Amino acid sequence: MRYHTFLIKYGEIGIKGKNRYLFEDALVRQVRFALKDVDGQFEVYKSQARIYVDCEGDYDYEDTIEHLKRVFGIVGICPVVRMEDAGFEQLKKDIVAYMDEAYPDKRLTFKVEARRARKSYPLTSMEINCALGEAILDAFPETKVDVHHPDVMLNVEVRNEIYVYSRIIKGAGGMPVGTNGKAMLLLSGGIDSPVAGYMISKRGVGIEATYFHAPPYTSERAKQKVVDLARIVSRYAGPIKLHVVNFTDIQLYIYDQCPHEELTIIMRRYMMRIAEYFAKKDGCLGLITGESIGQVASQTMQSLAATNDVCTMPVYRPVIGFDKQEIVNIAERIGTYETSIQPFEDCCTIFVAKHPVTKPNVEVIRRSEEHLSEKIDELMKTALETAEMIEVK
Ligand code: ATP
Ligand code: MG
């Protein structure tokens, strides 16, 4: 079957009233962005509370669907056959031909659901339903009408042309990116943080990211892995501005000055401070991490409290209550897993203590940080000034 258009269905919740056009405009923008790399010419537009993608000429159907499935805010994707309006008798023939091609096995129940966007059409919706239903029953006596739970809901939309569709492909759900501000993701090369970015982005939030590396302890290849992960997340979240911070001197200084069992916590506090600096500078409204309660020593309730202590912005931790396997499942589904498990060193693991504190006391940690007072401001300044910025698309 050749489809000429996709009708994009989106959720109604939260988009009623005055904000609706913002939601729709953002969705149109995101659909255009998603189809940029797909073979074919597409026209994306909204019309009468619906969004359509017209496909001009040849295009790659499977790839188009694959890309549309990544757009947050889309609940369903309906492939549409457009029929020229050449009178109702012709429409009956075209509809029968559509059913014949779309459903080789005719032992099915159906319902015709007509909708007139063009009110001047000579038949009412009800008349269209009855007449087309009859034509199908006549052509295929094995079929039956079921108005309550049909196998096939045959939608017939009268516009300038007649739009016919009966399949709905499930979309990603969520809200279109750009309808809910922007947040800063602390993106490591692990499994959890890309998933965390995906989940917050799903609610309509644009993403920026900060990655801390520690050359020469961490390699160029480890950094490339993070860029690769950002690129995969950007398939869903849109373009991501990635800040790459050289964290080596700060880590070494903490290592020199502070108790080794507090190293990770203090390091993580500096990560949050730096990420928050870039977040504020770029108008982000929160931070995102891939933390999950109890996963490691630095993610116990006490450790999370100690890390959170330095943040003035809300910190979103969407995988906080997930087990590792649940996070892995999402990572596999969104396509980050294979990249995340590539074995490259991480800046946190290099300086890790044998027996890290699992129940840090915030007051104690603050006092340990006082040992850094001589040089830390200068080191922070250098880290912020020398950060590299990569536009990931
Ligand atoms: P992950 O591997 O998510 O992606 P993890 O299980 O390795 O998580 P930690 O290393 O304790 O956990 O890090 C917790 C969170 O801190 C990460 O999810 C991420 O948001 C942030 N983080 C850790 N290391 C880095 C880093 N090198 N650069 C940026 N963010 C980091
Ligand atoms: Mg990690």
PDB file of N, CA and C in Angstrom, residues 265-266 268-270 272-273 276 287 291 301-313 315 317 360-367 369:
ATOM      1  N   ILE A 265      32.323  11.732  47.350  1.00  0.00           N
ATOM      2  CA  ILE A 265      31.260  12.680  47.708  1.00  0.00           C
ATOM      3  C   ILE A 265      31.698  14.117  47.409  1.00  0.00           C
ATOM      4  N   ILE A 266      32.907  14.452  47.795  1.00  0.00           N
ATOM      5  CA  ILE A 266      33.379  15.821  47.569  1.00  0.00           C
ATOM      6  C   ILE A 266      33.502  16.105  46.078  1.00  0.00           C
ATOM      7  N   ARG A 268      31.758  14.733  43.773  1.00  0.00           N
ATOM      8  CA  ARG A 268      30.408  14.854  43.219  1.00  0.00           C
ATOM      9  C   ARG A 268      29.808  16.216  43.551  1.00  0.00           C
ATOM     10  N   ARG A 269      30.153  16.758  44.698  1.00  0.00           N
ATOM     11  CA  ARG A 269      29.672  18.104  45.048  1.00  0.00           C
ATOM     12  C   ARG A 269      30.255  19.136  44.078  1.00  0.00           C
ATOM     13  N   TYR A 270      31.518  18.953  43.703  1.00  0.00           N
ATOM     14  CA  TYR A 270      32.087  19.903  42.735  1.00  0.00           C
ATOM     15  C   TYR A 270      31.494  19.721  41.343  1.00  0.00           C
ATOM     16  N   MET A 272      28.412  18.925  40.767  1.00  0.00           N
ATOM     17  CA  MET A 272      27.112  19.592  40.810  1.00  0.00           C
ATOM     18  C   MET A 272      27.289  21.109  40.715  1.00  0.00           C
ATOM     19  N   ARG A 273      28.255  21.625  41.436  1.00  0.00           N
ATOM     20  CA  ARG A 273      28.491  23.082  41.416  1.00  0.00           C
ATOM     21  C   ARG A 273      28.809  23.550  39.990  1.00  0.00           C
ATOM     22  N   GLU A 276      25.859  23.262  37.665  1.00  0.00           N
ATOM     23  CA  GLU A 276      24.880  24.307  37.978  1.00  0.00           C
ATOM     24  C   GLU A 276      25.337  25.665  37.424  1.00  0.00           C
ATOM     25  N   LEU A 287      18.781  20.503  37.241  1.00  0.00           N
ATOM     26  CA  LEU A 287      19.846  19.555  36.901  1.00  0.00           C
ATOM     27  C   LEU A 287      19.221  18.168  36.792  1.00  0.00           C
ATOM     28  N   GLU A 291      21.126   9.138  39.155  1.00  0.00           N
ATOM     29  CA  GLU A 291      21.271   8.482  40.455  1.00  0.00           C
ATOM     30  C   GLU A 291      20.047   7.619  40.807  1.00  0.00           C
ATOM     31  N   MET A 301      21.032   7.319  50.799  1.00  0.00           N
ATOM     32  CA  MET A 301      20.236   8.508  51.139  1.00  0.00           C
ATOM     33  C   MET A 301      21.120   9.602  51.730  1.00  0.00           C
ATOM     34  N   GLN A 302      22.100   9.205  52.569  1.00  0.00           N
ATOM     35  CA  GLN A 302      22.985  10.207  53.181  1.00  0.00           C
ATOM     36  C   GLN A 302      23.895  10.833  52.120  1.00  0.00           C
ATOM     37  N   SER A 303      24.395   9.990  51.214  1.00  0.00           N
ATOM     38  CA  SER A 303      25.278  10.515  50.164  1.00  0.00           C
ATOM     39  C   SER A 303      24.519  11.463  49.236  1.00  0.00           C
ATOM     40  N   LEU A 304      23.308  11.077  48.889  1.00  0.00           N
ATOM     41  CA  LEU A 304      22.511  11.947  48.019  1.00  0.00           C
ATOM     42  C   LEU A 304      22.246  13.284  48.701  1.00  0.00           C
ATOM     43  N   ALA A 305      21.989  13.234  50.004  1.00  0.00           N
ATOM     44  CA  ALA A 305      21.740  14.477  50.751  1.00  0.00           C
ATOM     45  C   ALA A 305      23.005  15.341  50.744  1.00  0.00           C
ATOM     46  N   ALA A 306      24.163  14.705  50.905  1.00  0.00           N
ATOM     47  CA  ALA A 306      25.423  15.459  50.935  1.00  0.00           C
ATOM     48  C   ALA A 306      25.717  16.074  49.575  1.00  0.00           C
ATOM     49  N   THR A 307      25.388  15.365  48.522  1.00  0.00           N
ATOM     50  CA  THR A 307      25.612  15.890  47.170  1.00  0.00           C
ATOM     51  C   THR A 307      24.634  17.022  46.877  1.00  0.00           C
ATOM     52  N   ASN A 308      23.413  16.785  47.275  1.00  0.00           N
ATOM     53  CA  ASN A 308      22.342  17.747  47.004  1.00  0.00           C
ATOM     54  C   ASN A 308      22.558  19.073  47.738  1.00  0.00           C
ATOM     55  N   ASP A 309      23.285  18.984  48.832  1.00  0.00           N
ATOM     56  CA  ASP A 309      23.525  20.127  49.712  1.00  0.00           C
ATOM     57  C   ASP A 309      24.099  21.344  48.988  1.00  0.00           C
ATOM     58  N   VAL A 310      24.858  21.133  47.918  1.00  0.00           N
ATOM     59  CA  VAL A 310      25.494  22.275  47.242  1.00  0.00           C
ATOM     60  C   VAL A 310      24.629  22.848  46.117  1.00  0.00           C
ATOM     61  N   CYS A 311      23.501  22.199  45.836  1.00  0.00           N
ATOM     62  CA  CYS A 311      22.691  22.632  44.695  1.00  0.00           C
ATOM     63  C   CYS A 311      21.662  23.667  45.123  1.00  0.00           C
ATOM     64  N   THR A 312      21.510  24.700  44.329  1.00  0.00           N
ATOM     65  CA  THR A 312      20.441  25.660  44.604  1.00  0.00           C
ATOM     66  C   THR A 312      19.284  25.453  43.630  1.00  0.00           C
ATOM     67  N   MET A 313      19.510  24.682  42.590  1.00  0.00           N
ATOM     68  CA  MET A 313      18.449  24.379  41.617  1.00  0.00           C
ATOM     69  C   MET A 313      17.816  23.040  41.950  1.00  0.00           C
ATOM     70  N   VAL A 315      17.071  19.276  41.529  1.00  0.00           N
ATOM     71  CA  VAL A 315      17.811  18.204  40.858  1.00  0.00           C
ATOM     72  C   VAL A 315      16.807  17.105  40.527  1.00  0.00           C
ATOM     73  N   ARG A 317      15.968  13.412  39.323  1.00  0.00           N
ATOM     74  CA  ARG A 317      16.604  12.090  39.299  1.00  0.00           C
ATOM     75  C   ARG A 317      15.542  11.066  38.892  1.00  0.00           C
ATOM     76  N   PRO A 360      27.803   9.645  54.783  1.00  0.00           N
ATOM     77  CA  PRO A 360      28.511  10.892  55.052  1.00  0.00           C
ATOM     78  C   PRO A 360      27.624  11.853  55.835  1.00  0.00           C
ATOM     79  N   ASN A 361      28.300  12.626  56.698  1.00  0.00           N
ATOM     80  CA  ASN A 361      27.614  13.658  57.448  1.00  0.00           C
ATOM     81  C   ASN A 361      27.907  14.992  56.759  1.00  0.00           C
ATOM     82  N   VAL A 362      26.873  15.719  56.438  1.00  0.00           N
ATOM     83  CA  VAL A 362      27.053  16.943  55.639  1.00  0.00           C
ATOM     84  C   VAL A 362      28.014  17.917  56.314  1.00  0.00           C
ATOM     85  N   GLU A 363      27.872  18.051  57.657  1.00  0.00           N
ATOM     86  CA  GLU A 363      28.746  18.990  58.385  1.00  0.00           C
ATOM     87  C   GLU A 363      30.213  18.582  58.248  1.00  0.00           C
ATOM     88  N   VAL A 364      30.452  17.282  58.380  1.00  0.00           N
ATOM     89  CA  VAL A 364      31.825  16.774  58.281  1.00  0.00           C
ATOM     90  C   VAL A 364      32.390  17.032  56.877  1.00  0.00           C
ATOM     91  N   ILE A 365      31.571  16.775  55.893  1.00  0.00           N
ATOM     92  CA  ILE A 365      32.009  16.979  54.506  1.00  0.00           C
ATOM     93  C   ILE A 365      32.335  18.459  54.265  1.00  0.00           C
ATOM     94  N   ARG A 366      31.467  19.322  54.767  1.00  0.00           N
ATOM     95  CA  ARG A 366      31.723  20.764  54.596  1.00  0.00           C
ATOM     96  C   ARG A 366      33.063  21.156  55.209  1.00  0.00           C
ATOM     97  N   ARG A 367      33.335  20.583  56.407  1.00  0.00           N
ATOM     98  CA  ARG A 367      34.600  20.921  57.067  1.00  0.00           C
ATOM     99  C   ARG A 367      35.801  20.392  56.277  1.00  0.00           C
ATOM    100  N   GLU A 369      35.951  20.115  53.151  1.00  0.00           N
ATOM    101  CA  GLU A 369      36.130  20.979  51.971  1.00  0.00           C
ATOM    102  C   GLU A 369      36.888  22.262  52.315  1.00  0.00           C
TER     103      GLU A 369
END
